[in-house]
Tab-separated table of C-alpha atoms in Angstrom:
chain	number	residue	atom	x	y	z
A	30	UNK	CA	-0.211	0.223	-0.144
A	31	UNK	CA	1.535	3.455	-0.884
A	32	UNK	CA	0.208	6.451	1.757
A	33	UNK	CA	-0.792	8.427	-1.762
A	34	UNK	CA	-3.664	6.132	-2.829
A	35	UNK	CA	-5.091	5.976	0.981
A	36	UNK	CA	-5.012	9.730	1.026
A	37	UNK	CA	-6.872	9.778	-2.395
A	38	UNK	CA	-9.440	8.043	-1.342
A	39	UNK	CA	-9.764	9.768	1.935
A	40	UNK	CA	-10.100	13.096	-0.181
A	41	UNK	CA	-12.705	11.505	-2.135
A	42	UNK	CA	-15.005	12.231	1.130
A	43	UNK	CA	-13.431	15.830	1.593
A	44	UNK	CA	-16.410	17.226	-0.746
A	45	UNK	CA	-17.166	20.247	1.929
A	46	UNK	CA	-14.319	21.646	2.766
A	47	UNK	CA	-13.208	25.218	0.913
A	48	UNK	CA	-14.389	26.575	-1.127
A	49	UNK	CA	-10.060	29.826	-8.469
A	50	UNK	CA	-8.867	30.844	-13.027
A	51	UNK	CA	-10.261	31.827	-16.520
A	52	UNK	CA	-12.625	34.448	-17.358
A	53	UNK	CA	-15.075	33.788	-19.975
A	54	UNK	CA	-16.450	35.891	-22.778
A	55	UNK	CA	-19.724	36.420	-20.797
A	56	UNK	CA	-18.396	37.456	-17.651
A	57	UNK	CA	-20.040	40.895	-16.266
A	58	UNK	CA	-18.244	42.863	-13.923
A	59	UNK	CA	-20.443	45.935	-13.895
A	60	UNK	CA	-22.249	44.757	-10.378
A	61	UNK	CA	-20.145	43.649	-7.925
A	62	UNK	CA	-22.096	44.845	-5.126
A	63	UNK	CA	-24.977	43.190	-6.474
A	64	UNK	CA	-23.634	40.233	-7.046
A	65	UNK	CA	-21.847	40.217	-3.504
A	66	UNK	CA	-25.653	40.581	-2.134
A	67	UNK	CA	-26.985	38.057	-4.315
A	68	UNK	CA	-24.153	35.567	-2.533
A	69	UNK	CA	-24.915	36.612	0.976
A	70	UNK	CA	-29.196	36.081	0.263
A	71	UNK	CA	-27.847	32.741	-1.291
A	72	UNK	CA	-25.605	31.549	1.917
A	73	UNK	CA	-28.938	32.738	4.506
A	74	UNK	CA	-30.978	30.801	2.660
A	75	UNK	CA	-28.887	27.638	2.241
A	76	UNK	CA	-27.995	28.046	6.198
A	77	UNK	CA	-31.859	27.896	6.663
A	78	UNK	CA	-32.559	25.049	4.821
A	79	UNK	CA	-29.896	23.093	7.246
A	80	UNK	CA	-29.644	20.134	4.906
A	81	UNK	CA	-29.795	18.608	1.323
A	82	UNK	CA	-29.172	15.692	-0.790
A	83	UNK	CA	-25.828	15.468	-2.653
A	84	UNK	CA	-24.354	13.926	-5.706
A	85	UNK	CA	-20.756	14.743	-6.080
A	86	UNK	CA	-18.181	14.016	-8.842
A	87	UNK	CA	-14.338	14.251	-7.560
A	88	UNK	CA	-11.037	14.285	-10.135
A	89	UNK	CA	-7.718	14.397	-9.618
A	90	UNK	CA	-6.507	14.846	-12.848
A	91	UNK	CA	-6.656	11.245	-14.205
A	92	UNK	CA	-5.224	9.289	-11.556
A	93	UNK	CA	-8.467	8.965	-9.561
A	94	UNK	CA	-11.864	9.498	-10.085
A	95	UNK	CA	-15.058	9.136	-7.668
A	96	UNK	CA	-18.774	9.500	-7.363
A	97	UNK	CA	-20.509	9.860	-3.936
A	98	UNK	CA	-24.043	10.684	-3.217
A	99	UNK	CA	-25.749	10.528	0.248
A	100	UNK	CA	-27.507	13.363	2.718
A	101	UNK	CA	-25.440	16.264	4.595
A	102	UNK	CA	-26.984	18.016	7.309
A	103	UNK	CA	-25.554	20.913	8.463
A	104	UNK	CA	-27.470	22.678	10.935
A	105	UNK	CA	-25.200	21.975	13.943
A	106	UNK	CA	-21.609	20.838	12.776
A	107	UNK	CA	-21.629	18.840	9.694
A	108	UNK	CA	-23.420	15.143	9.947
A	109	UNK	CA	-24.572	12.502	7.226
A	110	UNK	CA	-23.294	9.683	5.204
A	111	UNK	CA	-22.321	9.450	1.540
A	112	UNK	CA	-21.594	6.182	-0.304
A	113	UNK	CA	-18.530	6.951	-2.574
A	114	UNK	CA	-17.727	4.704	-5.806
A	115	UNK	CA	-14.418	4.976	-8.060
A	116	UNK	CA	-15.290	5.531	-11.319
A	117	UNK	CA	-11.483	5.796	-12.642
A	118	UNK	CA	-8.323	6.945	-13.215
A	119	UNK	CA	-4.793	5.263	-12.957
A	120	UNK	CA	-5.135	4.694	-9.287
A	121	UNK	CA	-8.485	2.745	-9.517
A	122	UNK	CA	-7.651	-0.597	-9.128
A	123	UNK	CA	-5.126	-0.318	-6.290
A	124	UNK	CA	-8.114	2.177	-4.365
A	125	UNK	CA	-11.290	-0.204	-4.993
A	126	UNK	CA	-8.957	-2.633	-2.943
A	127	UNK	CA	-7.992	-0.851	-0.375
A	128	UNK	CA	-11.077	1.083	0.056
A	129	UNK	CA	-13.559	-1.083	-1.118
A	130	UNK	CA	-15.658	-0.011	-3.817
A	131	UNK	CA	-18.427	1.342	-2.843
A	132	UNK	CA	-17.238	2.474	0.396
A	133	UNK	CA	-18.193	4.696	2.729
A	134	UNK	CA	-17.677	8.039	3.797
A	135	UNK	CA	-19.775	9.301	7.563
A	136	UNK	CA	-19.575	13.549	8.435
A	137	UNK	CA	-19.721	13.815	12.336
A	138	UNK	CA	-19.067	17.777	13.552
A	139	UNK	CA	-15.434	16.363	14.644
A	140	UNK	CA	-13.851	14.533	11.610
A	141	UNK	CA	-15.535	12.696	8.672
A	142	UNK	CA	-14.605	8.951	8.714
A	143	UNK	CA	-13.761	6.914	5.636
A	144	UNK	CA	-14.297	2.786	5.828
A	145	UNK	CA	-11.902	1.019	4.139
A	146	UNK	CA	-11.656	-2.553	2.964
A	147	UNK	CA	-10.775	-6.078	4.728
A	148	UNK	CA	-7.132	-6.224	3.100
A	149	UNK	CA	-6.852	-2.232	4.204
A	150	UNK	CA	-7.592	-3.746	7.961
A	151	UNK	CA	-5.113	-6.460	8.122
A	152	UNK	CA	-2.126	-3.577	7.765
A	153	UNK	CA	-3.460	-1.735	10.422
A	154	UNK	CA	-4.144	-3.688	13.205
A	155	UNK	CA	-7.392	-4.566	12.296
A	156	UNK	CA	-8.620	-1.271	11.540
A	157	UNK	CA	-11.419	-0.566	9.184
A	158	UNK	CA	-12.051	3.355	9.433
A	159	UNK	CA	-9.835	6.471	9.182
A	160	UNK	CA	-10.166	9.508	11.013
A	161	UNK	CA	-9.828	13.061	8.969
A	162	UNK	CA	-10.212	15.728	11.960
A	163	UNK	CA	-11.692	19.176	9.884
A	164	UNK	CA	-9.549	22.651	9.939
A	165	UNK	CA	-11.457	24.335	12.773
A	166	UNK	CA	-11.381	27.454	10.338
A	167	UNK	CA	-13.381	26.406	7.522
A	168	UNK	CA	-16.807	26.348	7.391
A	169	UNK	CA	-17.918	23.185	5.797
A	170	UNK	CA	-21.664	23.519	5.028
A	171	UNK	CA	-22.243	24.631	1.583
A	172	UNK	CA	-22.638	27.878	2.488
A	173	UNK	CA	-18.942	28.181	3.188
A	174	UNK	CA	-18.021	28.850	-0.185
A	175	UNK	CA	-20.832	31.365	-0.673
A	176	UNK	CA	-19.000	33.044	1.843
A	177	UNK	CA	-15.773	33.268	0.415
A	178	UNK	CA	-17.283	33.990	-2.844
A	179	UNK	CA	-18.357	37.126	-1.084
A	180	UNK	CA	-14.853	37.606	0.969
A	181	UNK	CA	-13.222	37.771	-2.151
A	182	UNK	CA	-14.857	40.544	-3.390
A	183	UNK	CA	-13.861	39.757	-7.197
A	184	UNK	CA	-16.910	37.108	-7.844
A	185	UNK	CA	-19.054	37.934	-10.904
A	186	UNK	CA	-22.140	36.765	-12.762
A	187	UNK	CA	-21.156	34.572	-15.809
A	188	UNK	CA	-24.603	33.762	-17.252
A	189	UNK	CA	-28.255	32.630	-16.991
A	190	UNK	CA	-28.006	28.594	-17.353
A	191	UNK	CA	-30.133	26.040	-16.590
A	192	UNK	CA	-28.902	22.827	-13.767
A	193	UNK	CA	-30.821	19.315	-13.901
A	194	UNK	CA	-33.585	21.504	-15.143
A	195	UNK	CA	-33.332	24.649	-13.040
A	196	UNK	CA	-32.901	27.861	-14.110
A	197	UNK	CA	-29.704	29.299	-12.421
A	198	UNK	CA	-27.469	32.334	-12.312
A	199	UNK	CA	-24.076	31.477	-12.365
A	200	UNK	CA	-21.357	32.994	-10.195
A	201	UNK	CA	-17.903	32.627	-10.365
A	202	UNK	CA	-14.518	33.791	-8.324
A	203	UNK	CA	-11.305	32.834	-6.943
A	204	UNK	CA	-9.761	32.013	-3.842
A	205	UNK	CA	-6.015	31.798	-3.707
A	206	UNK	CA	-5.333	29.214	-6.191
A	207	UNK	CA	-8.687	27.961	-6.704
A	208	UNK	CA	-11.672	28.859	-9.403
A	209	UNK	CA	-14.993	28.588	-7.405
A	210	UNK	CA	-18.408	28.586	-9.433
A	211	UNK	CA	-21.347	28.880	-8.242
A	212	UNK	CA	-25.279	28.388	-9.528
A	213	UNK	CA	-28.168	29.355	-7.347
A	214	UNK	CA	-31.928	29.413	-8.011
A	215	UNK	CA	-34.710	31.565	-7.989
A	216	UNK	CA	-35.148	30.334	-4.138
A	217	UNK	CA	-31.755	31.728	-3.731
A	218	UNK	CA	-30.669	27.662	-2.982
A	219	UNK	CA	-27.294	26.345	-4.255
A	220	UNK	CA	-28.015	24.385	-6.928
A	221	UNK	CA	-24.474	22.852	-8.245
A	222	UNK	CA	-21.236	24.633	-6.569
A	223	UNK	CA	-17.831	23.213	-8.571
A	224	UNK	CA	-13.969	24.264	-7.535
A	225	UNK	CA	-11.009	23.981	-9.275
A	226	UNK	CA	-7.439	23.802	-8.041
A	227	UNK	CA	-4.400	22.322	-10.519
A	228	UNK	CA	-5.288	19.193	-11.572
A	229	UNK	CA	-8.146	18.372	-8.755
A	230	UNK	CA	-11.382	19.510	-9.553
A	231	UNK	CA	-14.970	18.504	-7.387
A	232	UNK	CA	-18.507	19.209	-8.202
A	233	UNK	CA	-21.240	18.918	-6.041
A	234	UNK	CA	-25.104	19.053	-6.538
A	235	UNK	CA	-27.723	19.745	-4.321
A	236	UNK	CA	-31.379	18.662	-4.094
A	237	UNK	CA	-34.191	17.887	-1.642
A	238	UNK	CA	-33.185	20.572	0.738
A	239	UNK	CA	-34.582	19.690	4.448
A	240	UNK	CA	-34.087	16.240	3.917
A	241	UNK	CA	-32.944	14.316	6.630
A	242	UNK	CA	-29.609	13.539	7.556
A	243	UNK	CA	-28.232	10.656	9.800
A	244	UNK	CA	-24.380	8.906	10.650
A	245	UNK	CA	-23.138	6.489	13.272
A	246	UNK	CA	-19.698	7.534	14.741
A	247	UNK	CA	-17.468	4.022	14.004
A	248	UNK	CA	-16.406	2.414	17.463
A	249	UNK	CA	-13.110	3.735	18.398
A	250	UNK	CA	-11.237	0.231	18.137
A	251	UNK	CA	-12.077	0.102	14.523
A	252	UNK	CA	-10.636	3.367	13.647
A	253	UNK	CA	-7.283	5.341	13.392
A	254	UNK	CA	-6.409	8.846	12.419
A	255	UNK	CA	-4.773	9.288	8.798
A	256	UNK	CA	-1.307	10.762	10.151
A	257	UNK	CA	-1.206	7.377	11.552
A	258	UNK	CA	-1.968	5.284	8.709
A	259	UNK	CA	0.896	2.531	8.736
A	260	UNK	CA	2.134	2.821	4.518
A	261	UNK	CA	3.505	-0.823	3.401
A	262	UNK	CA	4.450	-1.721	0.056
A	263	UNK	CA	0.927	-3.726	-2.351
């Protein structure tokens, strides 16, 4: 096992944290304050909604591609369960062997936990779950990306676009090396969010706001922190 393969699978669960930067021909820089106001309203509506069903994809530049689905709640920290499937990439076969396919990621207020395979557990004193603590400075709910776009001050409207049948307004901005795109519907709710940084691309679709989410904490005896994963060849 190489440490990078484990980290790649754990990264597949990191769909919430942090929320980039070519600018298209349709960009509109004339109303930056109006854009910030729109994004503030959307942030408030998403925060109030509290939960949603999500469908997400991640691509690490051809090394690993995944698709995840489930329900997340962000009313008091983050809580929910996602099923993660490996869909391709150079590390697909070895990642499936280590993480299983599908695998599961559970979000709890302190950290997210990724379920690994029996093969992985045999190399880790029988432990199947990897615990990945959050950055305590991060706003991990989807409203966090909207807050980031407001704070950058460079967000702008791209165009009116239809996303999965919903009429939306597409906004774009940058945060450090990341480009962030969000699509907001007429109810001021986030429909899609994409972030790109180098080879990494993550896209999350949101629907069924208010859906119930749950996650059970894995047993401590079956859990280890990512920093404590023992690398091994194979």
